[in-house]
Tab-separated table of C-alpha atoms in Angstrom:
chain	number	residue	atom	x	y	z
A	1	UNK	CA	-24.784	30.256	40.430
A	2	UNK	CA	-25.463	29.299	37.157
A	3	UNK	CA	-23.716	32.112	35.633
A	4	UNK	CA	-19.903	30.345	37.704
A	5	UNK	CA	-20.726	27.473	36.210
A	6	UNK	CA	-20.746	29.010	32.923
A	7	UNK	CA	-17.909	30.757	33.657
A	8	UNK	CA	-16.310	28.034	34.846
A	9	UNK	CA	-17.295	25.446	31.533
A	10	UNK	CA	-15.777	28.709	29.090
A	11	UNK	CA	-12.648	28.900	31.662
A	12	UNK	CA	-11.696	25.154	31.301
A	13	UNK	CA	-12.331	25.312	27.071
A	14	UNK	CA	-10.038	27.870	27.129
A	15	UNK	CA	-7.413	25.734	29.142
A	16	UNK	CA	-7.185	23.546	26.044
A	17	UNK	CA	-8.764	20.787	28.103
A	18	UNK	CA	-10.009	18.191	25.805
A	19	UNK	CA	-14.077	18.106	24.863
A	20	UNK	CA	-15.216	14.542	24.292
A	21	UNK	CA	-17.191	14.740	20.625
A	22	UNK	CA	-21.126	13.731	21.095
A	23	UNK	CA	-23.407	12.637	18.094
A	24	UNK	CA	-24.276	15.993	17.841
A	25	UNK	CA	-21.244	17.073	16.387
A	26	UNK	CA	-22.158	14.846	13.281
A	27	UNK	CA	-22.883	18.044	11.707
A	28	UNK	CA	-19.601	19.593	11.790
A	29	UNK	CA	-17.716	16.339	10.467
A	30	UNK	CA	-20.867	15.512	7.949
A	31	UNK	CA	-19.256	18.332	5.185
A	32	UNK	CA	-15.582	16.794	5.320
A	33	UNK	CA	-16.756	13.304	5.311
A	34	UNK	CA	-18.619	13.665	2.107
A	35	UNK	CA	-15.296	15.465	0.554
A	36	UNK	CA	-13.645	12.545	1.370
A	37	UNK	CA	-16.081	9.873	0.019
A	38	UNK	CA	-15.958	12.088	-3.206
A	39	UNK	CA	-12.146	12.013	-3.360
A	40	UNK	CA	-12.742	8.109	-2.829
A	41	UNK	CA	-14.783	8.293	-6.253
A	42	UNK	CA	-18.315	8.323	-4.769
A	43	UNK	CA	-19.938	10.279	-7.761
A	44	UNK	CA	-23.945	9.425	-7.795
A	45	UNK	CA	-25.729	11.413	-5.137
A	46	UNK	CA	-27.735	7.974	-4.336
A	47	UNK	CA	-24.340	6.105	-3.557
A	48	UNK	CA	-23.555	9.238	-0.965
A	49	UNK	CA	-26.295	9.357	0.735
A	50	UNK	CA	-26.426	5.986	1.232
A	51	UNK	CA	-22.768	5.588	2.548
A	52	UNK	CA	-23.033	9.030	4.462
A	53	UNK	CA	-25.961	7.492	6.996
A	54	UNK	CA	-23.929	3.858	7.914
A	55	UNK	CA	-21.469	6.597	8.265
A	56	UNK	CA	-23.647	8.269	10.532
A	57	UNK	CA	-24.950	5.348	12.376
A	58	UNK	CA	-21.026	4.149	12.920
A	59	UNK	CA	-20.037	7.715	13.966
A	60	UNK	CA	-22.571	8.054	16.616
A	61	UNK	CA	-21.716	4.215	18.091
A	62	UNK	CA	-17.908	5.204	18.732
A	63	UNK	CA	-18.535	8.628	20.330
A	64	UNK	CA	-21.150	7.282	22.575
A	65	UNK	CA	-18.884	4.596	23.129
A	66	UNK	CA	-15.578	5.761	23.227
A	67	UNK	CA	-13.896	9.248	24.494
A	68	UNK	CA	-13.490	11.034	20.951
A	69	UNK	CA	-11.631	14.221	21.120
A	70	UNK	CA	-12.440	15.115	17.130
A	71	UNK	CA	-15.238	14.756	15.153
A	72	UNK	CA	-13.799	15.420	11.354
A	73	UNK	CA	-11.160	12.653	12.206
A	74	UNK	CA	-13.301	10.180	13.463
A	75	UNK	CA	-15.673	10.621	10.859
A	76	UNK	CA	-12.856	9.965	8.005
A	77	UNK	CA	-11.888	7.028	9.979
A	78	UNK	CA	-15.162	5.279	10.276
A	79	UNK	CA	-15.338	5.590	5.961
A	80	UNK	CA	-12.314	4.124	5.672
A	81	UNK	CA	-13.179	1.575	8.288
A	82	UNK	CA	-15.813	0.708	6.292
A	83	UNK	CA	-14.375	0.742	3.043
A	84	UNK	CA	-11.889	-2.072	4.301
A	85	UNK	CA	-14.780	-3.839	5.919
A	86	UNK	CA	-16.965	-3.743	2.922
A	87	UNK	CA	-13.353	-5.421	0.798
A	88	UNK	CA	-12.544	-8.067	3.485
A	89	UNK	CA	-16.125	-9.325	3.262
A	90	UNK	CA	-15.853	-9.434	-0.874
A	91	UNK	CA	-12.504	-10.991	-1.021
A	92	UNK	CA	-13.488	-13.633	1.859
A	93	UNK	CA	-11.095	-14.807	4.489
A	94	UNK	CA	-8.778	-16.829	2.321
A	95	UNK	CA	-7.505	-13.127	1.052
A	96	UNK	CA	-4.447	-12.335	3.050
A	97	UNK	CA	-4.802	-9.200	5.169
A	98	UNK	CA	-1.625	-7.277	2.817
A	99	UNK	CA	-3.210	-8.491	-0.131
A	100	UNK	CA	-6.475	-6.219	0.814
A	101	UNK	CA	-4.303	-3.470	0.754
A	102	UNK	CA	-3.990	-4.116	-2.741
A	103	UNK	CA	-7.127	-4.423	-3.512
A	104	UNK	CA	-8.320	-1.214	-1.679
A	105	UNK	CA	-5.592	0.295	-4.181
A	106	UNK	CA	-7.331	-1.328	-7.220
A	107	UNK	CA	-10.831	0.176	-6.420
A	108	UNK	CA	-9.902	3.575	-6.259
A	109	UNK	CA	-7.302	3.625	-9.049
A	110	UNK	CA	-10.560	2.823	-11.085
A	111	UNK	CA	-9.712	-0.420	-12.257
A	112	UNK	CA	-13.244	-1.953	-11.095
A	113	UNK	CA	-16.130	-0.019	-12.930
A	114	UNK	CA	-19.021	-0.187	-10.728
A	115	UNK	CA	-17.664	-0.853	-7.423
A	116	UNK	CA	-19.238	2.285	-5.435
A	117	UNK	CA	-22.398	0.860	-6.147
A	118	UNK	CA	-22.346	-2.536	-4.645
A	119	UNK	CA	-20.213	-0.857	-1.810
A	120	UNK	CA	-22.747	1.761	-0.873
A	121	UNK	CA	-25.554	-1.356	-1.084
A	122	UNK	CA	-27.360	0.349	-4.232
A	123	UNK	CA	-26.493	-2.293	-6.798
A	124	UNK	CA	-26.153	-5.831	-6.736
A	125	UNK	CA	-23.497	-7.741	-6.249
A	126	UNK	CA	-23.140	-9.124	-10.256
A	127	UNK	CA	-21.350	-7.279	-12.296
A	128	UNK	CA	-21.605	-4.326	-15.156
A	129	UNK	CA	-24.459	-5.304	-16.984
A	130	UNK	CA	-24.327	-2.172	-19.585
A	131	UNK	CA	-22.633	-4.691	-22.637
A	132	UNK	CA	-18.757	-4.219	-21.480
A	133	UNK	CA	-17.694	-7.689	-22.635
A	134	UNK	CA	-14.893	-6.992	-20.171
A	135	UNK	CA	-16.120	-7.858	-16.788
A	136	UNK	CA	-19.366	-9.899	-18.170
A	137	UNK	CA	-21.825	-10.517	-15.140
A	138	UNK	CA	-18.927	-11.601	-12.733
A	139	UNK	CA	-18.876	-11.101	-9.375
A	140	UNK	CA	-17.573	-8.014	-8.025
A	141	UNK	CA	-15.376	-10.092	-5.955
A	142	UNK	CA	-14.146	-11.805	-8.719
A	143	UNK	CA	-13.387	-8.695	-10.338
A	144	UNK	CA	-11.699	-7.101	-7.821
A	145	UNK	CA	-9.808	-10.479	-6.952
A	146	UNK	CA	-8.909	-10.937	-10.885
A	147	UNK	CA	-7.399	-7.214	-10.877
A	148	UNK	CA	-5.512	-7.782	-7.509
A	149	UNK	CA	-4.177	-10.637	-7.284
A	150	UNK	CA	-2.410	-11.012	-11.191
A	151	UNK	CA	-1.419	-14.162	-11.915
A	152	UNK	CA	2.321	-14.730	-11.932
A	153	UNK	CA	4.008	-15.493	-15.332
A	154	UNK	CA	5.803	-19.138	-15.687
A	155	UNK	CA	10.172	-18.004	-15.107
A	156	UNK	CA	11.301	-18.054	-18.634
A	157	UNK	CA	14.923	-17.363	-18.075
A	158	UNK	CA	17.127	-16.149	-20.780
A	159	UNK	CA	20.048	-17.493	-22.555
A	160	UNK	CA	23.095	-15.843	-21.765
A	161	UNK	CA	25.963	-16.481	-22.882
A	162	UNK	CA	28.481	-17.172	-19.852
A	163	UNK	CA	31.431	-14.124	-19.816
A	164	UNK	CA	33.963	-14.126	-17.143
A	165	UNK	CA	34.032	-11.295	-14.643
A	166	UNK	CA	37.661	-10.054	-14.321
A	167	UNK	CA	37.113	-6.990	-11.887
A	168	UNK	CA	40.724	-4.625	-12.202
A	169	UNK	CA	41.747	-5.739	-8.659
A	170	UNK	CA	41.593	-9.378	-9.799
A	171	UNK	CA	43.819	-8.436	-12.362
A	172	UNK	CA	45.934	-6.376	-10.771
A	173	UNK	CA	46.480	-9.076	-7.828
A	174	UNK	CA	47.523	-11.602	-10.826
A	175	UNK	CA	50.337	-9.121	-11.694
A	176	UNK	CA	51.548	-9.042	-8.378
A	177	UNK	CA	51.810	-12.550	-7.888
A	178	UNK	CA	53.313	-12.726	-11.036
A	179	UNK	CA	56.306	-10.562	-10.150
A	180	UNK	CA	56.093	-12.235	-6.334
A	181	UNK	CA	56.723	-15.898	-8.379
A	182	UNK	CA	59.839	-14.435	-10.058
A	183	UNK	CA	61.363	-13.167	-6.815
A	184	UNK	CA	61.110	-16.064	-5.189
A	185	UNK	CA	64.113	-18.308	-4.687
A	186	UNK	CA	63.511	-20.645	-6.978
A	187	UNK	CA	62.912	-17.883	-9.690
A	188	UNK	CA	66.123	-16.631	-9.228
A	189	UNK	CA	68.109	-20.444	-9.722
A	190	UNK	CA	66.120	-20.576	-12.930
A	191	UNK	CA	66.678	-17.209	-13.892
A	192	UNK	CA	70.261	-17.640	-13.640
A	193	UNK	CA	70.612	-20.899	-15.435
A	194	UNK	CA	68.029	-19.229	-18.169
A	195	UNK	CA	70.753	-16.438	-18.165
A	196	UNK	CA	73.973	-18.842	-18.357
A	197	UNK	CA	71.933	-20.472	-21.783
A	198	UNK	CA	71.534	-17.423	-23.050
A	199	UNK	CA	75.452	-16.481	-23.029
């Protein structure tokens, strides 16, 4: 009996029927989703292993939770998930939601030393405190705000000097009305009498 059911479990896998991912299968996604935090810029081994088990902990709440047909993906979406998390709680809710977007953009284009850090929970909150005059002991929140959202300049328009835009079919309808005006009736009367002057 047990051997049908066996049978039976390697007879439906090889149907293609979906397999719902258990916390188990943190293992097989574990490898991918520290490629990915390392792409992200994670760098100090502290940082990873810090970020790999809320990873960990989030991973195992959605398959328990939720019918999850792939562990790699849902893995790589619970980092980013909390990446964006992690920058909607900095920024604050006055941030609109596009201009996080931007912001996510600024972190990883390296434009806010330090930010992996006070992401993964390993450093506080203040700023680079290794002398760069730069960013001072502000914030990361105000760093990552002051790299995102650049201030506008004041409009400084230019003086130009005003040229008049005389596009070939303008000109080429003046022409024609032109030679229209000398066919018309009246033309012709004053053509004539221009003529009879003339001789």
């Amino acid at each position: 009996m047990t051997t049908q059911v066996g049978d039976g479990l390697h007879a439906s896998l090889d149907a293609g029927e979906p397999v719902a991912v258990s916390p188990a299968d943190w293992e097989q996604a574990a490898p991918r989703v520290a490629r990915y935090l390392r792409a992200l810029g994670v760098r100090d081994p502290r940082d990873l292993e810090r970020l790999m088990t809320a990873i960990r902990v989030r991973f195992e709440h959605q398959v328990e939770t939720n019918l999850v047909a792939d562990a790699v993906e849902t893995g790589i979406e619970e980092a980013s998930k909390l990446l964006d998390e992690w920058l909607a709680a900095e920024l604050g809710p006055d941030v609109p939601g596009s201009m996080r977007g931007v912001a996510r953009a600024v972190v990883l284009g390296g434009a806010v030393p330090g930010w992996v850090g006070v992401w993964s929970g390993r450093t506080p909150h203040l700023g680079n405190r290794s002398g760069d005059q730069t960013t001072g002991d502000r914030p990361i929140s105000e760093r990552i705000r002051a790299s995102s959202l650049a201030a506008v300049p004041d409009p400084a328009p230019l003086a130009m000097v005003t040229q008049r835009i005389d596009p070939c079919c303008y000109r080429l309808f003046r022409r024609l009305a032109r030679r229209l005006h000398r066919m018309l009736p009246g033309s012709l009367h004053r053509r004539r009498m221009n003529l009879g002057q003339t001789l």
